[in-house]
């Protein structure tokens, strides 16, 4: 079985996301039942896994799919060909998963407006040039800070993203 580079990049993070959603459903922290999930990923594979694993505990809206895709017990999975930003603005979601290959900071405003109380937001990125620290201007523009060349630069990048989310 061959995997594309993007699939290999996200294998670990997708496993963590799946576990986080399972725990979120199990603990009952969601204000909506069933949990309303939004899957904005490269191949929408996660949304299909959630439906197969959690069944009627989740309602999944996937991006960039054909409408009326047949899976699960209901036979219909809602999908959309709208832009990701328009899709986020459609409704309040309990669980938002965004898998991007560019800068993730562009999603912060619309996600934090539409995430429900006690909701979860998961953002994975494999190639955010702003977090590499060369040149420093993208990090300053996207996240409001600079990453210097140190041995703990990855930790600085995580802290910079968390600070941007808090703002």
GROMACS .gro file of C-alpha atoms in nm:
model
  167
    1UNK     CA    1   0.000   0.000   0.000
    2UNK     CA    2   0.157   0.328  -0.105
    3UNK     CA    3   0.087   0.656   0.067
    4UNK     CA    4   0.130   1.003  -0.069
    5UNK     CA    5   0.363   1.242   0.109
    6UNK     CA    6   0.071   1.443   0.250
    7UNK     CA    7  -0.092   1.130   0.391
    8UNK     CA    8   0.231   1.023   0.561
    9UNK     CA    9   0.280   1.371   0.705
   10UNK     CA   10  -0.057   1.361   0.879
   11UNK     CA   11  -0.077   0.996   0.993
   12UNK     CA   12   0.026   1.066   1.353
   13UNK     CA   13  -0.178   1.384   1.387
   14UNK     CA   14  -0.487   1.215   1.245
   15UNK     CA   15  -0.455   0.940   1.506
   16UNK     CA   16  -0.435   1.200   1.781
   17UNK     CA   17  -0.739   1.383   1.641
   18UNK     CA   18  -0.939   1.059   1.628
   19UNK     CA   19  -0.854   0.988   1.992
   20UNK     CA   20  -0.941   1.342   2.095
   21UNK     CA   21  -1.283   1.318   1.930
   22UNK     CA   22  -1.347   0.979   2.092
   23UNK     CA   23  -1.266   1.122   2.435
   24UNK     CA   24  -1.476   1.432   2.367
   25UNK     CA   25  -1.778   1.218   2.281
   26UNK     CA   26  -1.721   0.981   2.573
   27UNK     CA   27  -1.696   1.257   2.834
   28UNK     CA   28  -2.014   1.427   2.716
   29UNK     CA   29  -1.859   1.777   2.712
   30UNK     CA   30  -2.048   1.871   2.397
   31UNK     CA   31  -2.342   2.108   2.431
   32UNK     CA   32  -2.502   1.950   2.123
   33UNK     CA   33  -2.592   1.587   2.087
   34UNK     CA   34  -2.499   1.440   1.840
   35UNK     CA   35  -2.165   1.618   1.816
   36UNK     CA   36  -2.150   1.842   1.508
   37UNK     CA   37  -1.811   1.799   1.342
   38UNK     CA   38  -1.648   1.986   1.057
   39UNK     CA   39  -1.374   1.809   0.860
   40UNK     CA   40  -1.160   2.039   0.649
   41UNK     CA   41  -0.881   1.810   0.545
   42UNK     CA   42  -0.689   1.726   0.232
   43UNK     CA   43  -0.881   1.412   0.143
   44UNK     CA   44  -1.179   1.413   0.386
   45UNK     CA   45  -1.074   1.071   0.505
   46UNK     CA   46  -1.116   1.163   0.871
   47UNK     CA   47  -1.485   1.247   0.833
   48UNK     CA   48  -1.550   0.902   0.688
   49UNK     CA   49  -1.362   0.739   0.977
   50UNK     CA   50  -1.562   0.936   1.231
   51UNK     CA   51  -1.891   0.827   1.075
   52UNK     CA   52  -1.785   0.462   1.063
   53UNK     CA   53  -1.649   0.464   1.419
   54UNK     CA   54  -1.897   0.681   1.608
   55UNK     CA   55  -2.211   0.632   1.399
   56UNK     CA   56  -2.508   0.833   1.522
   57UNK     CA   57  -2.299   1.012   1.788
   58UNK     CA   58  -2.164   1.252   1.525
   59UNK     CA   59  -2.291   1.464   1.239
   60UNK     CA   60  -2.005   1.533   1.001
   61UNK     CA   61  -1.986   1.809   0.743
   62UNK     CA   62  -1.696   1.764   0.504
   63UNK     CA   63  -1.539   2.013   0.269
   64UNK     CA   64  -1.482   1.972  -0.102
   65UNK     CA   65  -1.693   1.660  -0.146
   66UNK     CA   66  -1.971   1.563  -0.377
   67UNK     CA   67  -2.314   1.607  -0.228
   68UNK     CA   68  -2.508   1.298  -0.120
   69UNK     CA   69  -2.208   1.068  -0.085
   70UNK     CA   70  -2.333   0.730   0.028
   71UNK     CA   71  -2.184   0.604   0.357
   72UNK     CA   72  -2.290   0.525   0.711
   73UNK     CA   73  -2.633   0.426   0.834
   74UNK     CA   74  -2.816   0.735   0.704
   75UNK     CA   75  -2.681   0.691   0.353
   76UNK     CA   76  -2.612   1.064   0.313
   77UNK     CA   77  -2.311   1.263   0.424
   78UNK     CA   78  -2.349   1.636   0.389
   79UNK     CA   79  -2.072   1.790   0.185
   80UNK     CA   80  -1.991   2.117   0.022
   81UNK     CA   81  -1.781   2.268  -0.252
   82UNK     CA   82  -1.781   2.612  -0.088
   83UNK     CA   83  -1.466   2.779   0.038
   84UNK     CA   84  -1.347   2.662   0.378
   85UNK     CA   85  -1.421   2.999   0.536
   86UNK     CA   86  -1.781   3.000   0.411
   87UNK     CA   87  -1.822   2.644   0.536
   88UNK     CA   88  -1.705   2.739   0.886
   89UNK     CA   89  -1.944   3.036   0.894
   90UNK     CA   90  -2.246   2.817   0.806
   91UNK     CA   91  -2.318   2.682   1.151
   92UNK     CA   92  -2.184   2.641   1.503
   93UNK     CA   93  -1.972   2.329   1.540
   94UNK     CA   94  -1.860   2.136   1.845
   95UNK     CA   95  -1.552   1.985   1.680
   96UNK     CA   96  -1.358   2.154   1.400
   97UNK     CA   97  -1.065   1.978   1.237
   98UNK     CA   98  -0.856   2.176   0.990
   99UNK     CA   99  -0.567   2.010   0.813
  100UNK     CA  100  -0.374   2.261   0.607
  101UNK     CA  101  -0.048   2.273   0.422
  102UNK     CA  102  -0.004   2.649   0.451
  103UNK     CA  103  -0.042   2.903   0.727
  104UNK     CA  104  -0.311   2.815   0.978
  105UNK     CA  105  -0.345   3.164   1.123
  106UNK     CA  106  -0.590   3.265   0.853
  107UNK     CA  107  -0.855   3.037   1.006
  108UNK     CA  108  -0.839   3.170   1.364
  109UNK     CA  109  -1.095   3.452   1.339
  110UNK     CA  110  -1.375   3.258   1.171
  111UNK     CA  111  -1.319   2.943   1.380
  112UNK     CA  112  -1.332   3.121   1.713
  113UNK     CA  113  -1.653   3.296   1.609
  114UNK     CA  114  -1.825   2.968   1.520
  115UNK     CA  115  -1.698   2.712   1.773
  116UNK     CA  116  -1.963   2.617   2.028
  117UNK     CA  117  -1.916   2.643   2.404
  118UNK     CA  118  -1.691   2.359   2.526
  119UNK     CA  119  -1.601   2.293   2.164
  120UNK     CA  120  -1.272   2.162   2.029
  121UNK     CA  121  -1.062   2.312   1.751
  122UNK     CA  122  -0.780   2.105   1.602
  123UNK     CA  123  -0.540   2.258   1.352
  124UNK     CA  124  -0.263   2.056   1.190
  125UNK     CA  125  -0.017   2.197   0.943
  126UNK     CA  126   0.275   2.027   0.777
  127UNK     CA  127   0.435   2.317   0.596
  128UNK     CA  128   0.372   2.653   0.757
  129UNK     CA  129   0.659   2.872   0.635
  130UNK     CA  130   0.596   3.125   0.910
  131UNK     CA  131   0.698   2.872   1.174
  132UNK     CA  132   1.040   2.792   1.030
  133UNK     CA  133   1.192   3.124   1.131
  134UNK     CA  134   1.353   3.203   0.794
  135UNK     CA  135   1.282   3.478   0.706
  136UNK     CA  136   1.122   3.622   1.022
  137UNK     CA  137   0.866   3.846   0.847
  138UNK     CA  138   0.601   3.573   0.781
  139UNK     CA  139   0.587   3.479   1.150
  140UNK     CA  140   0.551   3.843   1.244
  141UNK     CA  141   0.276   3.899   0.985
  142UNK     CA  142   0.078   3.579   1.059
  143UNK     CA  143   0.131   3.526   1.430
  144UNK     CA  144   0.251   3.860   1.569
  145UNK     CA  145   0.596   3.748   1.683
  146UNK     CA  146   0.940   3.638   1.576
  147UNK     CA  147   1.108   3.298   1.597
  148UNK     CA  148   1.481   3.318   1.647
  149UNK     CA  149   1.731   3.050   1.555
  150UNK     CA  150   1.771   2.843   1.869
  151UNK     CA  151   1.770   2.476   1.955
  152UNK     CA  152   1.417   2.515   2.093
  153UNK     CA  153   1.270   2.687   1.784
  154UNK     CA  154   0.990   2.425   1.746
  155UNK     CA  155   0.873   2.503   2.100
  156UNK     CA  156   0.885   2.874   2.022
  157UNK     CA  157   0.668   2.813   1.718
  158UNK     CA  158   0.405   2.631   1.925
  159UNK     CA  159   0.404   2.907   2.184
  160UNK     CA  160   0.370   3.170   1.913
  161UNK     CA  161   0.066   2.994   1.763
  162UNK     CA  162  -0.094   2.954   2.108
  163UNK     CA  163  -0.039   3.323   2.181
  164UNK     CA  164  -0.193   3.421   1.848
  165UNK     CA  165  -0.495   3.204   1.924
  166UNK     CA  166  -0.533   3.364   2.267
  167UNK     CA  167  -0.533   3.712   2.115
   0.00000   0.00000   0.00000
